[in-house]
CSV table of C-alpha atoms and ligand atoms in Angstrom, one decimal:
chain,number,residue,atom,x,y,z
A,538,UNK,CA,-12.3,-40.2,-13.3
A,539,UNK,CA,-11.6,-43.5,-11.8
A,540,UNK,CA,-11.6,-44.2,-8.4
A,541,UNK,CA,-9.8,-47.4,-6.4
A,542,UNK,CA,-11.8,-50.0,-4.2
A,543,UNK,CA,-9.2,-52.2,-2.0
A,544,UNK,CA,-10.4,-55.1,0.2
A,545,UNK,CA,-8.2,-55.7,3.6
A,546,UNK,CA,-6.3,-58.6,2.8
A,547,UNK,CA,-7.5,-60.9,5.3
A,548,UNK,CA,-11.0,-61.9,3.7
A,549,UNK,CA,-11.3,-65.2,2.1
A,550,UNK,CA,-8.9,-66.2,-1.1
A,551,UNK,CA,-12.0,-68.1,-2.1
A,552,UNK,CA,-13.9,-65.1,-2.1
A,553,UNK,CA,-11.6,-63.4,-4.7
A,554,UNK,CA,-14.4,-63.6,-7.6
A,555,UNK,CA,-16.6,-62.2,-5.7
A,556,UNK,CA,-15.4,-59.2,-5.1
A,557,UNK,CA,-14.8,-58.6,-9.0
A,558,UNK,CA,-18.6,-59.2,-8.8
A,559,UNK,CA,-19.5,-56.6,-6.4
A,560,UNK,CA,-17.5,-54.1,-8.2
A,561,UNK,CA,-19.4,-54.6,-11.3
A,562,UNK,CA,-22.5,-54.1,-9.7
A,563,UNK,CA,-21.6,-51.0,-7.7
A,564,UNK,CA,-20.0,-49.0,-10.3
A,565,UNK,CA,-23.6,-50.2,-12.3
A,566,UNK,CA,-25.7,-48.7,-9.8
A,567,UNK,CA,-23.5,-45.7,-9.0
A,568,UNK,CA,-22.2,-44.8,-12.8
A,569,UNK,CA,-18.8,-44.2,-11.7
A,570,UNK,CA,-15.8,-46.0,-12.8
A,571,UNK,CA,-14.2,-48.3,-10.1
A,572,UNK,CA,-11.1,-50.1,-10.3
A,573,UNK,CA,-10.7,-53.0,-8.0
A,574,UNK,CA,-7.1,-53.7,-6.8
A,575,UNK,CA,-6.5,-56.6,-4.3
A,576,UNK,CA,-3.5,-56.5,-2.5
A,577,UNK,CA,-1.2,-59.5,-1.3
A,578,UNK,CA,-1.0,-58.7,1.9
A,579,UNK,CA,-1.3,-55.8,4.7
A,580,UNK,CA,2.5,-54.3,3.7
A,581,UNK,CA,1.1,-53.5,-0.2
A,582,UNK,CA,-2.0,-52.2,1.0
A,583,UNK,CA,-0.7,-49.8,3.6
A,584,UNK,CA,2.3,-48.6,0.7
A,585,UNK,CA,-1.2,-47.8,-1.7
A,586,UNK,CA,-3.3,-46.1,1.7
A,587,UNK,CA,-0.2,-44.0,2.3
A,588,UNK,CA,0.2,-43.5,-1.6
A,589,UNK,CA,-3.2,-42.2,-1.7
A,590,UNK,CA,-4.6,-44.9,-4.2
A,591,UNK,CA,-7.3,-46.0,-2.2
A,592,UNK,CA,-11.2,-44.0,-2.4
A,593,UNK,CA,-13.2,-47.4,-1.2
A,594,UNK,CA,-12.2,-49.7,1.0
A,595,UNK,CA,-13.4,-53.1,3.2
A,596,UNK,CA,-11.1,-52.5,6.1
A,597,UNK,CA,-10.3,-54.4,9.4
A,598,UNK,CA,-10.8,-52.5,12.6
A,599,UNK,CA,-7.3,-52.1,12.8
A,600,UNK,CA,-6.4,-50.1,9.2
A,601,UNK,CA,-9.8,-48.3,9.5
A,602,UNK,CA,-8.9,-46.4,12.7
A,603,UNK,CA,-5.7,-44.9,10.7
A,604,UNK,CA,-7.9,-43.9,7.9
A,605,UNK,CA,-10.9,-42.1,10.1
A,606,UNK,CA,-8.8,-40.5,12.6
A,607,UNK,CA,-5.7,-39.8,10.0
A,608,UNK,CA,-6.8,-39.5,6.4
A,609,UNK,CA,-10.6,-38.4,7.1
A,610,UNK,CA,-12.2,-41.6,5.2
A,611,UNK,CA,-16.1,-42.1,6.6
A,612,UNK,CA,-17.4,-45.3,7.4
A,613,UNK,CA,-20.5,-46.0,5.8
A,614,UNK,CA,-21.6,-49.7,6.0
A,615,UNK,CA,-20.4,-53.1,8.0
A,616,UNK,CA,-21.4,-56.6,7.4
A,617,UNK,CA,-25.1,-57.5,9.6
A,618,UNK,CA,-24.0,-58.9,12.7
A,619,UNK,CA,-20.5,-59.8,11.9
A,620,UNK,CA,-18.4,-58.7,14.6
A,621,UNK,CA,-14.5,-59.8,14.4
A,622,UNK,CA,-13.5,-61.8,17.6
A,623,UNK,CA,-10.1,-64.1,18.3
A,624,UNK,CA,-9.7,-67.1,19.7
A,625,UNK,CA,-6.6,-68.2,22.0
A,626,UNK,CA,-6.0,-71.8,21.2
A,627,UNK,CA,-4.1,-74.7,23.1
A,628,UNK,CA,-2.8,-78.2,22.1
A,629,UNK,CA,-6.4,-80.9,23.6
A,630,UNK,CA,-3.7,-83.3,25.5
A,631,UNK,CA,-1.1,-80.3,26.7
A,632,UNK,CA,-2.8,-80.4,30.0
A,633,UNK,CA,-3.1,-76.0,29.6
A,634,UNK,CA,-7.0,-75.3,30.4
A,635,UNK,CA,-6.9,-72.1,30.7
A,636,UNK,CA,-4.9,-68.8,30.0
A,637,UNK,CA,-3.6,-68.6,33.3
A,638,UNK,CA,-1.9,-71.7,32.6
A,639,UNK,CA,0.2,-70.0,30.4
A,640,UNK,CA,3.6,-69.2,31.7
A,641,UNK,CA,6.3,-65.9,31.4
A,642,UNK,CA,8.4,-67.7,28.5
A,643,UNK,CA,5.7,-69.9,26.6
A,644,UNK,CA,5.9,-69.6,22.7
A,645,UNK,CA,3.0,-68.8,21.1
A,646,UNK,CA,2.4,-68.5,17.2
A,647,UNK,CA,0.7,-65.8,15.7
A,648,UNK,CA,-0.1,-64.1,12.2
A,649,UNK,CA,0.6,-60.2,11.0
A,650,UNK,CA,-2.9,-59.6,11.7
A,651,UNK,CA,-3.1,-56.7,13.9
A,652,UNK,CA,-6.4,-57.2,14.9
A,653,UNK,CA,-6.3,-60.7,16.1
A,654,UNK,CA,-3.0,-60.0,18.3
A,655,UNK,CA,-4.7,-56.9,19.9
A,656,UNK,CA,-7.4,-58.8,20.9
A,657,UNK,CA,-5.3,-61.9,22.2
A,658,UNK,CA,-2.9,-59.8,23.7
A,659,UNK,CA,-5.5,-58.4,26.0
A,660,UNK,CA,-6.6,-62.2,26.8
A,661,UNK,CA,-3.3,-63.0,27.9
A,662,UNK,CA,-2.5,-60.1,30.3
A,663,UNK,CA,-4.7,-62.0,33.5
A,664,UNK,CA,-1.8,-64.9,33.1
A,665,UNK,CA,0.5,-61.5,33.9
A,666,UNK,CA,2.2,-62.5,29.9
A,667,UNK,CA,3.4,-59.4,27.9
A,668,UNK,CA,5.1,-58.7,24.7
A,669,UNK,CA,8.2,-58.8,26.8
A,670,UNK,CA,7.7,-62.3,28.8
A,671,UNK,CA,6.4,-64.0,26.0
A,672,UNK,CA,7.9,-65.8,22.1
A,673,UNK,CA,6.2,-65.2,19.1
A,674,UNK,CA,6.6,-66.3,16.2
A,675,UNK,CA,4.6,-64.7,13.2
A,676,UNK,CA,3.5,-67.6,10.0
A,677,UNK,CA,1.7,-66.7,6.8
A,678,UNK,CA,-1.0,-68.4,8.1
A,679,UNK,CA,-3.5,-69.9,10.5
A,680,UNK,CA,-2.9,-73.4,9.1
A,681,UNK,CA,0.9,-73.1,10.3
A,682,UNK,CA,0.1,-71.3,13.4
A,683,UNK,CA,-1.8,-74.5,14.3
A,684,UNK,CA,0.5,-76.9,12.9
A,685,UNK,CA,3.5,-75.2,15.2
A,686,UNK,CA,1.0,-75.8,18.1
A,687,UNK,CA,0.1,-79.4,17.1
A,688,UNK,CA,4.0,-80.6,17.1
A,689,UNK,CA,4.8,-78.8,20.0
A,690,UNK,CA,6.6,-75.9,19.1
A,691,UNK,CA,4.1,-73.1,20.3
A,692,UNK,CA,2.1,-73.4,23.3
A,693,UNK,CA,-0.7,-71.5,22.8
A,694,UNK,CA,-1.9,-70.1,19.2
A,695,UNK,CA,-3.6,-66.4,18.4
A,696,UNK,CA,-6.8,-67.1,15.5
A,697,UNK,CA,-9.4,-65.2,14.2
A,698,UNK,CA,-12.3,-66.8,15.0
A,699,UNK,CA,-14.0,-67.5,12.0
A,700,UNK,CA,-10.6,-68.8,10.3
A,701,UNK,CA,-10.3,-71.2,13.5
A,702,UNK,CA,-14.1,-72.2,12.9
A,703,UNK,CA,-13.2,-73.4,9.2
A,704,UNK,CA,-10.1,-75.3,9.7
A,705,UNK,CA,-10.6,-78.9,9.7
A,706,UNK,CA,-12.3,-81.7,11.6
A,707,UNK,CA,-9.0,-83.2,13.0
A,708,UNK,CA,-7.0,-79.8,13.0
A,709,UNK,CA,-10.0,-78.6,15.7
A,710,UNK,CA,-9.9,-81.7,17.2
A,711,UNK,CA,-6.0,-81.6,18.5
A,712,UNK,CA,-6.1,-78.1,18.7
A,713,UNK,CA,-8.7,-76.5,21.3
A,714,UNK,CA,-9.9,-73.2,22.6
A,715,UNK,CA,-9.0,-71.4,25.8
A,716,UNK,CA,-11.0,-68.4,25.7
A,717,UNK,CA,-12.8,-66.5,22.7
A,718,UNK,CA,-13.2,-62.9,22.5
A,719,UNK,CA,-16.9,-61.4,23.0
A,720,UNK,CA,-16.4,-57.7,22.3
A,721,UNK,CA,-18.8,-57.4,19.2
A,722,UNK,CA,-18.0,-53.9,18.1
A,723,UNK,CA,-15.1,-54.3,16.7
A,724,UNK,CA,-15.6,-55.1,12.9
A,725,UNK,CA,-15.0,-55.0,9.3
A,726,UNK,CA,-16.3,-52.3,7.3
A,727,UNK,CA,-16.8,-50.4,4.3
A,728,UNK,CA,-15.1,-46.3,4.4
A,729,UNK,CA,-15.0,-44.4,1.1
A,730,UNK,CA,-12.4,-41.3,1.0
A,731,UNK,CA,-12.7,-37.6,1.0
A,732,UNK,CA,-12.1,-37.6,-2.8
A,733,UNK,CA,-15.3,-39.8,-3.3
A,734,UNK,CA,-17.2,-37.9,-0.6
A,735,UNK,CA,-19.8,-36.6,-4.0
A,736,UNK,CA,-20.9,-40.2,-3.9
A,737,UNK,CA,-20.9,-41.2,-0.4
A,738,UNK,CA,-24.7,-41.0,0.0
A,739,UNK,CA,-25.5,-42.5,-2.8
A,740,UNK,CA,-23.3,-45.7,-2.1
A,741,UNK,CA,-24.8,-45.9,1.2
A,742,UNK,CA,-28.1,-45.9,-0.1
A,743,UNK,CA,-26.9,-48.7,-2.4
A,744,UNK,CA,-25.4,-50.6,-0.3
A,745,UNK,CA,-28.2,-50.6,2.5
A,746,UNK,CA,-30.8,-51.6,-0.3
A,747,UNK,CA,-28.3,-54.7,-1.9
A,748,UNK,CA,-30.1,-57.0,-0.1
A,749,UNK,CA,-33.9,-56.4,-0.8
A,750,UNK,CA,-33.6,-57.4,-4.6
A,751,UNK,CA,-32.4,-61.1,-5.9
A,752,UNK,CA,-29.9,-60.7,-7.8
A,753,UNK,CA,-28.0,-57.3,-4.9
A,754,UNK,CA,-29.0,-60.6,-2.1
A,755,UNK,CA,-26.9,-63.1,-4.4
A,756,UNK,CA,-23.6,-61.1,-4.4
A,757,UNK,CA,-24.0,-59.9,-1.1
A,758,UNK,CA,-24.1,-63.2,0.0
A,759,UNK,CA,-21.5,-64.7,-2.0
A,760,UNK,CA,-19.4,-61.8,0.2
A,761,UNK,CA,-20.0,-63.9,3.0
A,762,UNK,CA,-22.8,-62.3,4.3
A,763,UNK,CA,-26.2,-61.6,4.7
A,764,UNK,CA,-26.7,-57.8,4.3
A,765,UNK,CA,-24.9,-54.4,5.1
A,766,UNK,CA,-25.9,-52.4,8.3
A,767,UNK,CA,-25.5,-49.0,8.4
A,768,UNK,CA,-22.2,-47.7,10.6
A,769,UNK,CA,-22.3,-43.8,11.4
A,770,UNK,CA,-19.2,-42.2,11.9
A,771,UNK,CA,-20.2,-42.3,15.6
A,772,UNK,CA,-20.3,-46.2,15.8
A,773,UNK,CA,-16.7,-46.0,13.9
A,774,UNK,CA,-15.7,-43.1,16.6
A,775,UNK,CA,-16.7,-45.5,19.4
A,776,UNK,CA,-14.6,-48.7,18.1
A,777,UNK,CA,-12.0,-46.4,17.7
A,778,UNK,CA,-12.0,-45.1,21.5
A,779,UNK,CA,-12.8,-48.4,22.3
A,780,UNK,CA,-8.9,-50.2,20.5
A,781,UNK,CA,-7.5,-46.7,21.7
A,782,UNK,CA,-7.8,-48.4,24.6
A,783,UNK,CA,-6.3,-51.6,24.3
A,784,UNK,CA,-3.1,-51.1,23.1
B,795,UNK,CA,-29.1,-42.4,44.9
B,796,UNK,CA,-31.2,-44.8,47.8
B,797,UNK,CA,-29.4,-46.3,50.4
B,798,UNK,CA,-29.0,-50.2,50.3
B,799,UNK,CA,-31.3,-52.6,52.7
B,800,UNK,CA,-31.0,-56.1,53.8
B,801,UNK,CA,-33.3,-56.9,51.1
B,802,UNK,CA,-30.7,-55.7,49.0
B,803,UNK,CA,-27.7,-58.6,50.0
B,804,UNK,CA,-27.8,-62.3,50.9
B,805,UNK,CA,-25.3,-63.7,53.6
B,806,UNK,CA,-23.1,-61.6,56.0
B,807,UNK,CA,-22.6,-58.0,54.9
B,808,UNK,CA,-21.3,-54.8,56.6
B,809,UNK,CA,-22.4,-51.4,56.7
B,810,UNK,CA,-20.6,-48.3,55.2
B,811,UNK,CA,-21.7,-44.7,54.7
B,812,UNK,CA,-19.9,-43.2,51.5
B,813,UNK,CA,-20.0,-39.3,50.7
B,814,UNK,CA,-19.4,-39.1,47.0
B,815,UNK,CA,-17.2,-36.0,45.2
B,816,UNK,CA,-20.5,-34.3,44.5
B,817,UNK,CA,-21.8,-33.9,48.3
B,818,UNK,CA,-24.4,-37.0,47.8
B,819,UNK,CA,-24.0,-39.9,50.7
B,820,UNK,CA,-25.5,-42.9,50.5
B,821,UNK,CA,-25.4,-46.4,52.9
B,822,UNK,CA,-24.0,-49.6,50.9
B,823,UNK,CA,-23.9,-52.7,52.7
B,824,UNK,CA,-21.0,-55.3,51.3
B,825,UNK,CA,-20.2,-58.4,51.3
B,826,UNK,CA,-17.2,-60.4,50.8
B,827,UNK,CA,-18.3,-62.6,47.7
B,828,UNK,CA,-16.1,-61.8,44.2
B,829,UNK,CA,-18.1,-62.4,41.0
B,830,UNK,CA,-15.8,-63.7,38.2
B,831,UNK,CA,-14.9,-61.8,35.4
B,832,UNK,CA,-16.4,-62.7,32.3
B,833,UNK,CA,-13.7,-64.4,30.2
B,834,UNK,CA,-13.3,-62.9,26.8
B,835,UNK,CA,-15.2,-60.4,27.7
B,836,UNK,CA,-14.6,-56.2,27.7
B,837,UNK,CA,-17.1,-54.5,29.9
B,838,UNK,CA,-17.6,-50.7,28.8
B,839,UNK,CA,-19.3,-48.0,29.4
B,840,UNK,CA,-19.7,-44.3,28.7
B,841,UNK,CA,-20.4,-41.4,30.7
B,842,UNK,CA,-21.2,-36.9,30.0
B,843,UNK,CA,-18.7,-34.9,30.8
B,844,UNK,CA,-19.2,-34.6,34.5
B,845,UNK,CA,-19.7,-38.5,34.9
B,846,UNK,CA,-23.2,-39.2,34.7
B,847,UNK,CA,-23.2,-42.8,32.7
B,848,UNK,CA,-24.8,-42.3,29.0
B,849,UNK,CA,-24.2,-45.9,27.6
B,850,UNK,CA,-23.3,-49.0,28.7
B,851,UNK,CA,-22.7,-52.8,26.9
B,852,UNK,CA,-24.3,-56.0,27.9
B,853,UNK,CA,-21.3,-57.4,29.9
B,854,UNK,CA,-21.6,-53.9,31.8
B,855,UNK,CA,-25.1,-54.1,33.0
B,856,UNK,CA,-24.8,-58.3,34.1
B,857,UNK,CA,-22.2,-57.5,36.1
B,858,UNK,CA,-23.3,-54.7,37.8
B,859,UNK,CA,-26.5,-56.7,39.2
B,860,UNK,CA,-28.6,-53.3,38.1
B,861,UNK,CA,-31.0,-53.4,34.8
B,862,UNK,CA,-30.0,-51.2,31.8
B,863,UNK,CA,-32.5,-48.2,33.1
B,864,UNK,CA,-31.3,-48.3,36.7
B,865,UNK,CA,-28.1,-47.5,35.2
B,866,UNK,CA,-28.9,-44.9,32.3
B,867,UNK,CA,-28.9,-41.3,33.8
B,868,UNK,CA,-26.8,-42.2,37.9
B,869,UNK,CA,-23.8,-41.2,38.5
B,870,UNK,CA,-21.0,-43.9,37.4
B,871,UNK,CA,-20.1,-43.6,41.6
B,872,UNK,CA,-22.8,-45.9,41.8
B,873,UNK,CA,-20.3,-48.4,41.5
B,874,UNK,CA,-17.8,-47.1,44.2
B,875,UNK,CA,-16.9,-49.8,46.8
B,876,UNK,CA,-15.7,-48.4,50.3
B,877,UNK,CA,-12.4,-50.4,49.8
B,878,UNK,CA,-11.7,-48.3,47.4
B,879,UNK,CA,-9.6,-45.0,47.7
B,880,UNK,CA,-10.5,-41.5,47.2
B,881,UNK,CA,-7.2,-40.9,45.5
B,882,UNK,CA,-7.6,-43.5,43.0
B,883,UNK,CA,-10.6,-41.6,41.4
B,884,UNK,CA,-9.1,-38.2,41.9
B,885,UNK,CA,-6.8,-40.0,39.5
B,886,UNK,CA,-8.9,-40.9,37.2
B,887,UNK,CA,-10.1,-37.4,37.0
B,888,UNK,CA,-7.1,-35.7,37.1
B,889,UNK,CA,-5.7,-37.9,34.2
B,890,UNK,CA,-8.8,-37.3,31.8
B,891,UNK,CA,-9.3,-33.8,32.4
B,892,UNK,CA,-5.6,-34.0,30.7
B,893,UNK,CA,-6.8,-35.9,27.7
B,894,UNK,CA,-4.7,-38.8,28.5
B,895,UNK,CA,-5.2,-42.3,29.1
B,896,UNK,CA,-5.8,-44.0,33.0
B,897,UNK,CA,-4.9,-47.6,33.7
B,898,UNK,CA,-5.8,-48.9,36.8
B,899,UNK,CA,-7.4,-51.9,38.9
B,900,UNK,CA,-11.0,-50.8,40.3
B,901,UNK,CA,-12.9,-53.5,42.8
B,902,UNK,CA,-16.5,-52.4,42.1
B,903,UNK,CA,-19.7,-53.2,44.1
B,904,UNK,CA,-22.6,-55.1,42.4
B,905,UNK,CA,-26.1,-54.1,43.4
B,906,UNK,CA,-26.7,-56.8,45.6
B,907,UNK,CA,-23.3,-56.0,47.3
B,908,UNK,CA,-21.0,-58.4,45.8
B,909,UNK,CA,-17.6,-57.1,44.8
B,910,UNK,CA,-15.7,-57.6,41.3
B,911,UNK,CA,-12.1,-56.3,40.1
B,912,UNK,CA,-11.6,-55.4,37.1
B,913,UNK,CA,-8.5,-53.8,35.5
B,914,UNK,CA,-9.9,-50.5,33.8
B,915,UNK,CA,-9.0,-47.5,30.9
B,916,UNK,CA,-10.7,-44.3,30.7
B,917,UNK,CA,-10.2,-42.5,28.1
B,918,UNK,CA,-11.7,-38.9,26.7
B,919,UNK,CA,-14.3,-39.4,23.9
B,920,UNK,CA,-13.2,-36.4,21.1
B,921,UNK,CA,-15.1,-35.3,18.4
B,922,UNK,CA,-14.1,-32.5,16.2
B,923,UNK,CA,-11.5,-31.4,18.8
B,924,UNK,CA,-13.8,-31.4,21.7
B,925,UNK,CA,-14.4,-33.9,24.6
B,926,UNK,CA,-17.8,-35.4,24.3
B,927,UNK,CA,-18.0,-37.5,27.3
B,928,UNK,CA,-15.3,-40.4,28.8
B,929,UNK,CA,-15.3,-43.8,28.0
B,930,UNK,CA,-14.1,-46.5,30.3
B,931,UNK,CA,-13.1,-50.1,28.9
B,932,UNK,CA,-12.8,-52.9,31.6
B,933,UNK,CA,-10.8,-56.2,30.9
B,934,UNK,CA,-10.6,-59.4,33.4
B,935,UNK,CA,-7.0,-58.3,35.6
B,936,UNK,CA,-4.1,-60.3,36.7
B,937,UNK,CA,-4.9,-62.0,40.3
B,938,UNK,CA,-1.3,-61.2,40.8
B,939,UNK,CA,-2.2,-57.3,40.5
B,940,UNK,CA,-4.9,-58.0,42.2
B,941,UNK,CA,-3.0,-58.8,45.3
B,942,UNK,CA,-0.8,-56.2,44.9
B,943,UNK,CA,-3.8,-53.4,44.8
B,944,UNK,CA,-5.4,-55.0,48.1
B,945,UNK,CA,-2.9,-54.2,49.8
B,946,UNK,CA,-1.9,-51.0,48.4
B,947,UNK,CA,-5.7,-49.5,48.4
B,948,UNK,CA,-5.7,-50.8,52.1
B,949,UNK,CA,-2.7,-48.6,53.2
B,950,UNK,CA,-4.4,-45.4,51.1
B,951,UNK,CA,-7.3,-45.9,52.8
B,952,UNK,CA,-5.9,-45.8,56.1
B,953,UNK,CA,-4.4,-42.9,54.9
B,954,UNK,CA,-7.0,-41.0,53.9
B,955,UNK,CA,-9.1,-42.1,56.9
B,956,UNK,CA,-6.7,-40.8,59.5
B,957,UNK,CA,-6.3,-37.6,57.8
C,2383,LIG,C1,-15.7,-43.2,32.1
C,2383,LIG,C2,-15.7,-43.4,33.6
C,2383,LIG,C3,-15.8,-44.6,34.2
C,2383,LIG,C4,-15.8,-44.8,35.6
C,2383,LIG,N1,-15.9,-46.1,36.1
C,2383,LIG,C5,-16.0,-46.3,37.4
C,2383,LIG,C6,-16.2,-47.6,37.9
C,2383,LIG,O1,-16.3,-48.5,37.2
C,2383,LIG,N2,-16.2,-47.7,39.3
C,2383,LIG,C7,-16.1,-46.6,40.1
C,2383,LIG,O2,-16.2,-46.8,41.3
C,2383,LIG,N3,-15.8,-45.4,39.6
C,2383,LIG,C8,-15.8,-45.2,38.3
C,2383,LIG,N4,-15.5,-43.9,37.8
C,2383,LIG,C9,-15.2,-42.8,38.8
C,2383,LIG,C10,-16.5,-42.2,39.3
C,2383,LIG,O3,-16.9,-41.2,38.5
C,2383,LIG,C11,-16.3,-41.6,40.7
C,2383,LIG,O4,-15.2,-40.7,40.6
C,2383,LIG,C12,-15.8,-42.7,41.8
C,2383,LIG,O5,-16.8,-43.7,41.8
C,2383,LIG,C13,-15.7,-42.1,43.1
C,2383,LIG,O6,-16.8,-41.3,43.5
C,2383,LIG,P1,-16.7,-39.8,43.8
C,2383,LIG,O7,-15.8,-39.2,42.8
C,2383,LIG,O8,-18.1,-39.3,43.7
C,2383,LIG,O9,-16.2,-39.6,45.2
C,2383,LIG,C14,-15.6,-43.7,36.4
C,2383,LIG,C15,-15.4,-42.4,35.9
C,2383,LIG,C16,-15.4,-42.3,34.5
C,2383,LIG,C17,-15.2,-40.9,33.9
């Protein structure tokens, strides 16, 4: 039997190989056969999840709450003190310093990432802006998202934080934060499937362990971080309440 | 819960004696000084079944003015300002015990009896078909709402007080 890993299709590009990496190693340590398939974007990977093609996953907070509460996947592990956050950005010389100064109308540029607009969507409401009072446009992006800010055809952008944080010297520079989510539990994280449930404690003990020999520390890392936590179905319970109550 | 001193507050306050749902009173002395939200913030906490607070974040406990243990264990009415109205809680109750969602503004009382507003969700916390506890999820509200519920929670309360 073979069973399908999937990564959420916002992680790095540059962090492709890496992946390939990790799968080698796990299906080493667990003897099972894993194929990894990386999809484009979020529309392929939600046609494979409804499909049923997916048994492992590294999911955003917003695709892992469809696949606890819906299709009975457990979590069992999240990046060590990564937490996923969003930043609402502004043009440095547009004279907007704060969210309030955001007004019924404004255009703002986002991405399809349903986690970052939850989160921004939130930080807008104390400016009284809603879906319905506001435009916005949806880029590929979060290069574009800041260009359309920088030549003044968006007001305000939506980022995820750590895609803001690498952008360039002279793109942060003209393009400035307004406020930046602290919510801290909401997060990446790694669920396996009902169908791999036979293996799910011995990938947790895997994973858990990756980081206290060289070579489990040097892939891990190459992820993007430093080690995995352990997330109990209660922790993913609780960030699911939690976004239940955001939208 | 112990009743609030002078020690408690710094600058003008007033007194007022509030009976809570479960026959408790207690003396809370307020003043009128708001404490910012915290921006990008979400201040949450968690409570049993019959309200008694089980968890709470970080945000939750700087805000409140109380420490972590004073919190842990007391009834989440140890919050309740006296400008606010019974029949907003009722509410709150009324709407969980139903599994749904509340939305709502709540101005809440620090320990040292500054106020904050903040605009609120409760929901029911359900685990294998069975509520757990509540959970209630705070975000920094619209001043225009704000407004709004000031006057609105001062006519309710005159309501409620002549009745
Ligand atoms: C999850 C949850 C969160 C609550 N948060 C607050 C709060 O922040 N402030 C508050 O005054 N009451 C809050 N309440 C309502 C209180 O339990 C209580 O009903 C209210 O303070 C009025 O007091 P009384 O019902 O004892 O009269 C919350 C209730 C629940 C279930």
């Amino acid at each position: 039997m073979t069973y399908n890993l999937t990564v959420s299709p916002d992680f790095p590009p540059e962090r492709i190989a890496s992946w390939f990496v990790f799968n080698t190693w796990l299906q080493k340590k667990l003897g099972v056969n894993i194929h990894l398939e990386l999809y484009d974007d979020f529309e392929s990977q939600h046609q494979a999840m409804e499909a049923g093609h997916v048994d492992l996953i590294y999911v955003n907070p917003y695709d892992a709450t469809t696949l606890v509460r819906e299709k009975g996947f457990e979590a069992i592990a999240a990046p060590q003190g990564v937490s996923d956050e969003a930043v609402i950005a502004v043009a440095s010389d547009g004279g907007i310093k704060c969210v309030e100064d955001l007004k019924p109308g404004c255009h703002i540029a986002s991405t399809d990432d349903k986690d970052v607009h939850m989160m921004c969507m939130i930080m807008i409401e104390p400016a009284d802006l809603t879906a319905s009072n506001i435009n916005l446009s949806e880029h590929p992006n979060y290069v574009i998202v800041a260009k359309k800010i920088m030549i003044g055809e968006a007001q305000a952008g939506f980022f995820y934080k750590q895609a803001y944080e690498k952008m360039s010297k002279v793109i942060k520079s003209a393009v400035v934060p307004i406020v930046t989510s602290q919510i801290s539990v909401i997060k990446h994280m790694f669920l396996v499937s009902p169908r791999f449930s036979e293996h799910k404690e011995a990938i947790k003990a895997a994973l858990l362990d990756m980081h206290n020999d060289e070579k489990g520390r040097h892939i891990v890392e190459e992820l993007g971080f430093d080690s995995w936590d352990e997330q109990t179905q209660e922790d993913t319970e609780f960030m699911i309440d939690l976004m239940d109550t955001l939208v | 819960m112990r009743d609030m001193t002078e020690d408690d507050v710094t600058g003008d306050f007033t007194a007022h004696h509030l009976t809570y749902f479960d026959g408790t009173s207690r003396r809370v002395l307020v003043t009128d000084e708001e404490v910012p939200f915290p921006e990008g913030k979400l201040i949450v906490s968690r409570t049993d079944p019959t309200g008694i607070i089980t968890h709470c974040n970080k945000a939750f406990v700087e805000m409140s003015g109380f420490s972590e243990e004073e919190l842990i264990g007391q009834p989440h009415h140890i919050l309740r300002h006296p400008d606010m109205p019974k029949a907003a809680f009722k509410d709150v109750w009324d709407t969980a015990a139903t599994g749904a969602k509340w939305h709502g503004y709540v101005k809440n009382l620090r320990k040292d009896g500054k106020y904050y507003w903040v605009y609120a969700t409760v929901i029911s916390n359900v685990r294998n078909g069975e509520v757990v506890g509540f959970a209630s999820v705070r975000r920094k509200p619209s001043r225009t709402k704000i407004n709004e519920c000031v006057g609105l929670y001062k006519e309710m309360l005159a309501e409620e007080q002549s009745s």
